[in-house]
CSV table of C-alpha atoms and ligand atoms in Angstrom, one decimal:
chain,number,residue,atom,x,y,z
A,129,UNK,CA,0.0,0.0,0.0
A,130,UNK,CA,1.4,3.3,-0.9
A,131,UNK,CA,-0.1,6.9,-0.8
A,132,UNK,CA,0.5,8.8,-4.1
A,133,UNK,CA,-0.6,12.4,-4.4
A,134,UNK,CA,1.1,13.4,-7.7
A,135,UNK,CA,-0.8,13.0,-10.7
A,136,UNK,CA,2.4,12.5,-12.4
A,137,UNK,CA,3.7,9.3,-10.5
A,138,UNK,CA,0.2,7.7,-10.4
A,139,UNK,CA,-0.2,7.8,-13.7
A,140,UNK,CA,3.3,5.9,-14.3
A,141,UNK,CA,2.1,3.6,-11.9
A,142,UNK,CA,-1.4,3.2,-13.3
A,143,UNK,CA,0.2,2.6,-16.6
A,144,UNK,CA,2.0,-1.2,-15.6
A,145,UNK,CA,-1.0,-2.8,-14.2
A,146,UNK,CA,-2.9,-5.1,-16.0
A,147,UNK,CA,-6.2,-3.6,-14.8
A,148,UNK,CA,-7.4,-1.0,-12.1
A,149,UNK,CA,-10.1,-0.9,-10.2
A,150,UNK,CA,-11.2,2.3,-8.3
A,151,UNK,CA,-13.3,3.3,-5.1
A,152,UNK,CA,-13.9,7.3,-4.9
A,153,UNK,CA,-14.1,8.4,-1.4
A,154,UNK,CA,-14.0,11.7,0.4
A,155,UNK,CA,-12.0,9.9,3.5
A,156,UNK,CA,-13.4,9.6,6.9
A,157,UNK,CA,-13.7,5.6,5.9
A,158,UNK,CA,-15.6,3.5,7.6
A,159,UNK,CA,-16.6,0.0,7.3
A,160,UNK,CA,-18.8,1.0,4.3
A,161,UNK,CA,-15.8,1.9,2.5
A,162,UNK,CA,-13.5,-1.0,3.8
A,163,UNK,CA,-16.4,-3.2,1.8
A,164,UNK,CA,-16.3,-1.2,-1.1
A,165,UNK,CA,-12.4,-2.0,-1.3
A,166,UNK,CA,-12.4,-5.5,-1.1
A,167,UNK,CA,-15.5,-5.5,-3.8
A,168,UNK,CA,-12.6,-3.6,-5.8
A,169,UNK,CA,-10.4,-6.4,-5.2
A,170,UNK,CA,-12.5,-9.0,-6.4
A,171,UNK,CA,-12.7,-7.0,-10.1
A,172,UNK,CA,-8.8,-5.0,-10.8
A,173,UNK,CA,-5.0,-6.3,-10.3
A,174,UNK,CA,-4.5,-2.8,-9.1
A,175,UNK,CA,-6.9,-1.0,-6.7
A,176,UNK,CA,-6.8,2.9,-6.1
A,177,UNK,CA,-8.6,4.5,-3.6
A,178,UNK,CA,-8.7,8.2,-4.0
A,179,UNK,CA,-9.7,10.7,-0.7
A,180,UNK,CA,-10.7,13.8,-2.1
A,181,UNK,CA,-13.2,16.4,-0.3
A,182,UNK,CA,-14.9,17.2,-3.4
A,183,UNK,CA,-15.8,21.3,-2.7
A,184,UNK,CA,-17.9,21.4,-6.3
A,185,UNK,CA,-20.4,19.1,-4.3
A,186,UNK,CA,-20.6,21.2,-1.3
A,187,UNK,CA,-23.6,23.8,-1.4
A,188,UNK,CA,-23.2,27.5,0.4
A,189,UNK,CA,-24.8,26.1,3.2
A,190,UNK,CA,-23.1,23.3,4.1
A,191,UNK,CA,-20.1,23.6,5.5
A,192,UNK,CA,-17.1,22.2,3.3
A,193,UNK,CA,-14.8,23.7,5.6
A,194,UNK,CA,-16.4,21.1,8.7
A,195,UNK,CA,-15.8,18.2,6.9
A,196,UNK,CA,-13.9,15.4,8.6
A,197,UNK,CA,-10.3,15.2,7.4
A,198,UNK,CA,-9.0,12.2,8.7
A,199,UNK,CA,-6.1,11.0,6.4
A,200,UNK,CA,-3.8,9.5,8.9
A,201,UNK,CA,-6.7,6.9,10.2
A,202,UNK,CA,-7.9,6.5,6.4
A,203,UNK,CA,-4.2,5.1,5.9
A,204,UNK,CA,-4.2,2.5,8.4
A,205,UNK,CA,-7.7,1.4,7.6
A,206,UNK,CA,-6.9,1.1,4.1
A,207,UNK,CA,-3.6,-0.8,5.0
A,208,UNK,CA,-5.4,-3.2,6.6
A,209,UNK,CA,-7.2,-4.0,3.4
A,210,UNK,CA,-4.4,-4.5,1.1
A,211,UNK,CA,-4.6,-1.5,-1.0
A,212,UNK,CA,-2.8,-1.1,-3.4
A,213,UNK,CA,-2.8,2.5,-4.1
A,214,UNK,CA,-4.1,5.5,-1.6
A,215,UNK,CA,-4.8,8.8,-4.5
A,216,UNK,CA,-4.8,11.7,-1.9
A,217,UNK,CA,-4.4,15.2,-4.4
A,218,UNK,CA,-4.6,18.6,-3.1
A,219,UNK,CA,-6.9,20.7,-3.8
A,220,UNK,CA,-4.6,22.9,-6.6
A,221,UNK,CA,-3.6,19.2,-8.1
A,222,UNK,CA,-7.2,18.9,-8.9
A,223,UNK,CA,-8.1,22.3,-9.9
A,224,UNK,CA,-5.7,24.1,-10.3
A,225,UNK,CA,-8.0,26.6,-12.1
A,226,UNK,CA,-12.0,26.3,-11.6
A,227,UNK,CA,-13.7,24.4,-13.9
A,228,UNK,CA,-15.2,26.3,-17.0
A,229,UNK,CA,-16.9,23.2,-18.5
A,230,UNK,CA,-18.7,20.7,-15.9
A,231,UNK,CA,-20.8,17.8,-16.2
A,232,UNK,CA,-24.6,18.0,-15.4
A,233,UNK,CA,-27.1,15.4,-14.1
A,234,UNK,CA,-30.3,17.1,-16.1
A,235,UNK,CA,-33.2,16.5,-14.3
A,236,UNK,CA,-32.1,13.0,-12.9
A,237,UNK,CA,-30.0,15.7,-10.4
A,238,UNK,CA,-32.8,17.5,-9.6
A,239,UNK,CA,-35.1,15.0,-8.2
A,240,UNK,CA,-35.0,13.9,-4.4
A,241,UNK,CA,-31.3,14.7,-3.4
A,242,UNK,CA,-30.7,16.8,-6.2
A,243,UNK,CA,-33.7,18.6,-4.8
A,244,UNK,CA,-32.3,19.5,-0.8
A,245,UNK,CA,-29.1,19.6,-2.2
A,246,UNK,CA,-28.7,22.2,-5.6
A,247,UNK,CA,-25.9,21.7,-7.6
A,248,UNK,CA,-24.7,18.7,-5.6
A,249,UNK,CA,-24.5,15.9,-8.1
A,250,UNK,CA,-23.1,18.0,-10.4
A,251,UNK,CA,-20.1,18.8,-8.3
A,252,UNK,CA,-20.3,14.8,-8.4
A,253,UNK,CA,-20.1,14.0,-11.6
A,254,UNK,CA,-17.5,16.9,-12.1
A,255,UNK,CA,-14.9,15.2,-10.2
A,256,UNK,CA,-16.2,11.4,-10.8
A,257,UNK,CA,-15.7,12.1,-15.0
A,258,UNK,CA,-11.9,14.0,-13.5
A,259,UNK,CA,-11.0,10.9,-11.6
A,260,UNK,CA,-11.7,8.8,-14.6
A,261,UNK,CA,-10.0,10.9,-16.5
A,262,UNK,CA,-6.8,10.3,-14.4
A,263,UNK,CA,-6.7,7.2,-13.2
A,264,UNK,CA,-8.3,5.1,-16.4
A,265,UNK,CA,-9.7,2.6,-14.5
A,266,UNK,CA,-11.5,-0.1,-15.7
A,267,UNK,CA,-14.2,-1.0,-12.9
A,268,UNK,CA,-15.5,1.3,-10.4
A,269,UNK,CA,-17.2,0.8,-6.8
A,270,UNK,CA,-20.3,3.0,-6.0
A,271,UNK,CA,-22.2,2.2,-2.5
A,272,UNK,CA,-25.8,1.3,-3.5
A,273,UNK,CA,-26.5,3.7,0.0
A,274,UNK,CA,-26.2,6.2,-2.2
A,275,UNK,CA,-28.5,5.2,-4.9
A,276,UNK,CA,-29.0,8.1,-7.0
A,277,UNK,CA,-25.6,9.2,-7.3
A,278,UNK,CA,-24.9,5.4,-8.5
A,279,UNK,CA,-27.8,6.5,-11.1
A,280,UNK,CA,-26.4,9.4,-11.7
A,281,UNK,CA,-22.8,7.6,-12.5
A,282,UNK,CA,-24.1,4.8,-14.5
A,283,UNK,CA,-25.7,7.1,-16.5
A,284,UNK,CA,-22.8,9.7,-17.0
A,285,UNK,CA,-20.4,6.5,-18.2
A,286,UNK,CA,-23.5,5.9,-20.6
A,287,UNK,CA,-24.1,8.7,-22.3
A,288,UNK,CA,-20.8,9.9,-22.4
A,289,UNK,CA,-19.3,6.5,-23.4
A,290,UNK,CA,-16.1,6.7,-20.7
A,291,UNK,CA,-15.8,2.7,-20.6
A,292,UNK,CA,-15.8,2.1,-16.9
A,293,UNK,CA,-17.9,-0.8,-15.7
A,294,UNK,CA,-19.6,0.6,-12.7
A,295,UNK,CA,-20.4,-1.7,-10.0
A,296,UNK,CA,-22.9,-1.0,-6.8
A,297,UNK,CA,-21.9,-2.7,-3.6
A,298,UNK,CA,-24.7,-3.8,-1.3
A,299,UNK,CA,-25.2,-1.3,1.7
A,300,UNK,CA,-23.4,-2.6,4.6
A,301,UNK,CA,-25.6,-2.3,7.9
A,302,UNK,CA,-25.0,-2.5,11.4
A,303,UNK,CA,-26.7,-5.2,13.1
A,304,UNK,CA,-29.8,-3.8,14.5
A,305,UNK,CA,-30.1,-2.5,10.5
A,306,UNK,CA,-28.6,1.1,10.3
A,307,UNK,CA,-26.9,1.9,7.4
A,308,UNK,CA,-23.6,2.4,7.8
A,309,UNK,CA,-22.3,6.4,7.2
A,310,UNK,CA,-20.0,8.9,7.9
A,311,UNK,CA,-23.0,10.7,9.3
A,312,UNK,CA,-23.6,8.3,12.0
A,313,UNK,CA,-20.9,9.6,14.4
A,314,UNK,CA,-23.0,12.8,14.7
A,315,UNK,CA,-26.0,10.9,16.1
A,316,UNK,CA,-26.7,10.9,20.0
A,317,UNK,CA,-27.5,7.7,21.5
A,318,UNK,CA,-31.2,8.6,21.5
A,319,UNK,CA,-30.9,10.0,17.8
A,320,UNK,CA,-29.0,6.8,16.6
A,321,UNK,CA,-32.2,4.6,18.4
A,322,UNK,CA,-34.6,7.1,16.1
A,323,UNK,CA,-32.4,6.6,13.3
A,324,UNK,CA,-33.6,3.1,13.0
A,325,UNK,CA,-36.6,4.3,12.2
A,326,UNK,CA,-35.5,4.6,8.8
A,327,UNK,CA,-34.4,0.8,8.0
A,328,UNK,CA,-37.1,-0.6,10.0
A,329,UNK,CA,-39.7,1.2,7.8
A,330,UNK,CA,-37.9,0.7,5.0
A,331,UNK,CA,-38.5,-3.4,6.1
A,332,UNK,CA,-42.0,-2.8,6.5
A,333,UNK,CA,-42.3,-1.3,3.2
A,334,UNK,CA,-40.8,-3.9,1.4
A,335,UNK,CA,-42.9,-7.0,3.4
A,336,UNK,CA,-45.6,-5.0,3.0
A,337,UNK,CA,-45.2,-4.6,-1.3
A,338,UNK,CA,-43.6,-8.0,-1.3
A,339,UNK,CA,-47.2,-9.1,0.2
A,340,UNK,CA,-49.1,-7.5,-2.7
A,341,UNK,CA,-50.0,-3.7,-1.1
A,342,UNK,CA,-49.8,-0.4,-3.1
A,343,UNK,CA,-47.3,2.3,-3.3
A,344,UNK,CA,-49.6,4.3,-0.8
A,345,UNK,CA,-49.8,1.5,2.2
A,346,UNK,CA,-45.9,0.9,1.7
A,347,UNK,CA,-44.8,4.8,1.1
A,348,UNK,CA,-47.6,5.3,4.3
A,349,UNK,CA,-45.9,2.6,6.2
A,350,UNK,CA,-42.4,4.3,6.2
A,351,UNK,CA,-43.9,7.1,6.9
A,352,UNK,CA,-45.5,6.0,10.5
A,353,UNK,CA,-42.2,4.6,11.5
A,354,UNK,CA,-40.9,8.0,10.8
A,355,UNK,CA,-43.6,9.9,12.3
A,356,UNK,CA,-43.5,7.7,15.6
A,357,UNK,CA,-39.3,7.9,16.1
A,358,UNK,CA,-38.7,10.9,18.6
A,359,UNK,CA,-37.1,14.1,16.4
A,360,UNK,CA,-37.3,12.4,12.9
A,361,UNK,CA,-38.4,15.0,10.1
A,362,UNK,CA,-38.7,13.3,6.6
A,363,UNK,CA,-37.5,14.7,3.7
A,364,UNK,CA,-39.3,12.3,1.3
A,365,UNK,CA,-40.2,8.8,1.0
A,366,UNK,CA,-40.9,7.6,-2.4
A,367,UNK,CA,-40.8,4.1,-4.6
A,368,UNK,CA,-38.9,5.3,-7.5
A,369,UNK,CA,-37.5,3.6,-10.6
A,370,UNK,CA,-33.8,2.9,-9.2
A,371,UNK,CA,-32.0,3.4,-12.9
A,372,UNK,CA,-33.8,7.1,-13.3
A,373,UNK,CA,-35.9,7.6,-10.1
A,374,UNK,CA,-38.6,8.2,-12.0
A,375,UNK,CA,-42.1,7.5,-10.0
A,376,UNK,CA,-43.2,4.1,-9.7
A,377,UNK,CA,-46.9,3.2,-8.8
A,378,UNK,CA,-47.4,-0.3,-7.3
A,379,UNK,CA,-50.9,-0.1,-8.2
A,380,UNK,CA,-50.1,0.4,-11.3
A,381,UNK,CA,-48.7,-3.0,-11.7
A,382,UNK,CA,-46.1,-4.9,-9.7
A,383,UNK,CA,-42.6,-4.6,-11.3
A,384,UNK,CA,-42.4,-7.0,-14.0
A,385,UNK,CA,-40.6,-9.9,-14.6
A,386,UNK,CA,-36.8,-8.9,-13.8
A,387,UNK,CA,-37.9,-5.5,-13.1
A,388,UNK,CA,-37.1,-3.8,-10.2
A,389,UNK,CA,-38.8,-0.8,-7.4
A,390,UNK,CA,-36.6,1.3,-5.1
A,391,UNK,CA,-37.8,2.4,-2.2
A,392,UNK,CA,-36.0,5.4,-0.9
A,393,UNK,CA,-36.4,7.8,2.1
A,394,UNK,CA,-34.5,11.0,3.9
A,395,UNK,CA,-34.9,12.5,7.0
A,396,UNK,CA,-33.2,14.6,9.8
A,397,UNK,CA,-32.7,13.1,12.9
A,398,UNK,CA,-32.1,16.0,15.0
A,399,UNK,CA,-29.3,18.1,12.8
A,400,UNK,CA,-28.1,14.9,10.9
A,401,UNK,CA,-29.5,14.0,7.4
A,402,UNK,CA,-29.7,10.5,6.6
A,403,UNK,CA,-30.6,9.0,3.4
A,404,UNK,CA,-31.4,4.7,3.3
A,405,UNK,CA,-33.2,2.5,0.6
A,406,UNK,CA,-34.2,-1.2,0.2
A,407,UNK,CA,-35.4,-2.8,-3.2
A,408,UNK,CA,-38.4,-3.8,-3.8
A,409,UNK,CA,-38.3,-6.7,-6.3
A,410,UNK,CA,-40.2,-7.6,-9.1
A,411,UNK,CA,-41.4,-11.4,-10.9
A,412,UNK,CA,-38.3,-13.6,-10.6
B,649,PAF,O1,-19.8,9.3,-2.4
B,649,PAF,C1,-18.8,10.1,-2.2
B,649,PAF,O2,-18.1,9.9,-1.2
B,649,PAF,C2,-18.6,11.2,-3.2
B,649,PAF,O3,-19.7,11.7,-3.7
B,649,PAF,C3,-17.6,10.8,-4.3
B,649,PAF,C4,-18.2,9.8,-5.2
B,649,PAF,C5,-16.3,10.3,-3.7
B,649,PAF,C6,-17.3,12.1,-5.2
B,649,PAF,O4,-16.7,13.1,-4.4
């Protein structure tokens, strides 16, 4: 394992392995990200990680500046997992001027997250399409947590026709059913036992659809575990197509045959966002 932060050597580096396989992170690891490594593993001869605090994705209210930096502990983690390279550029390595052309999500951005958050997956896709740009890999490891950026990135490699397969790693849960996230450290104990309140609706939701009911009785059944957690204020809660998170209506039709539902959900458990989602699957 070795940390690289010039562009120069990495590429040279890059350039002898027989295949790379990349996980983007902003540090802060966790054992998310630990999973999303050893996913890369299983798909590149060389894995990169790159930890990057991404300031395009940052709107003016939320503080960029705040943002845990926590490189030293990010290296040991990651030497525990056998990586093979650690990407850590500084902030003039990436842009050394600002960005004149960018890359934009279209509406796809501006649903759900892209809504609460303007401009966010933008700044994602900015840097994404950058690190691509640099590191060439050939596989790339997006946390399904994060569905709609995984959307968002599938659909950038798409249309734009970079040649990365994208993979999305199942969401890695604690064992009462919490999704694992950098966000979690900010919860109280009584705000981490409300925070449940997301995956355990989610659960609902699913038995529920999976037993035949509507998008209302599943969408209302996330909704009361919400509304009956102490301090939880939902952002939305919606069954959405997971490949453009377009609307889907249950009584409309299950998902077909191979098909597949998404239900999503956000909410503030005090002053911490959290975002969680569970499929809802269609005829095998
Ligand atoms: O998911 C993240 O941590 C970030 O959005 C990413 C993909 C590393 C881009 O900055």
């Amino acid at each position: 394992m070795q940390q690289i932060a010039n562009i120069a050597e990495l590429r040279e580096r890059l350039g002898k392995a027989a295949s790379v396989a990349f996980v983007p992170t902003m540090g802060n690891l966790h054992e998310g990200h630990l999973d999303l490594v050893r996913q890369a593993r299983a798909h590149g001869e060389c894995v990169v990680v790159s930890i990057f605090v991404n300031p395009l994705q940052f709107g003016p209210q939320e503080d960029l500046d705040r943002y845990p930096r926590t490189i030293d502990g990010d290296l040991a983690m990651r030497a525990d997992e056998g990586v093979a390279l650690a990407f850590a550029p500084s902030l003039d390595q990436m842009y050394p001027v600002d960005p004149v052309v960018t890359v934009s999500g279209g509406a796809l951005a501006s649903r759900f997250e892209g809504a609460h958050r303007p401009g966010h997956f933008d700044g994602v896709l900015t840097v994404v399409a950058k690190l691509f740009g640099l590191l060439r890999p050939d596989v790339a490891v997006f946390g399904r947590k994060d569905a709609q950026q995984l959307a968002l990135v599938r659909r950038m490699v798409t249309d734009l026709d970079l040649g990365v397969a994208i993979v999305g790693a199942p969401t890695v849960r604690e064992p009462d059913g919490l999704a694992l996230s950098s966000r979690n450290r900010n919860l109280s104990p009584s705000e981490r036992e409300s925070a449940l309140s997301l995956s355990r609706g989610l659960s609902a939701g699913v038995s529920l659809a999976a037993a035949g009911a509507g998008s209302r009785e599943v969408v209302g059944a996330v909704r009361t575990a919400l509304d009956h957690a102490g301090g939880v204020r939902t952002d939305y809660v919606a069954l959405v197509n997971p490949d453009d998170f377009t609307d889907i209506d249950l009584a409309a039709g299950r998902p077909g045959r191979g098909q597949q539902a998404l239900l999503v959900v956000a909410a503030r458990v005090g002053r911490t966002r959290l975002i969680d989602n569970m499929l809802v699957q269609g005829e095998t």
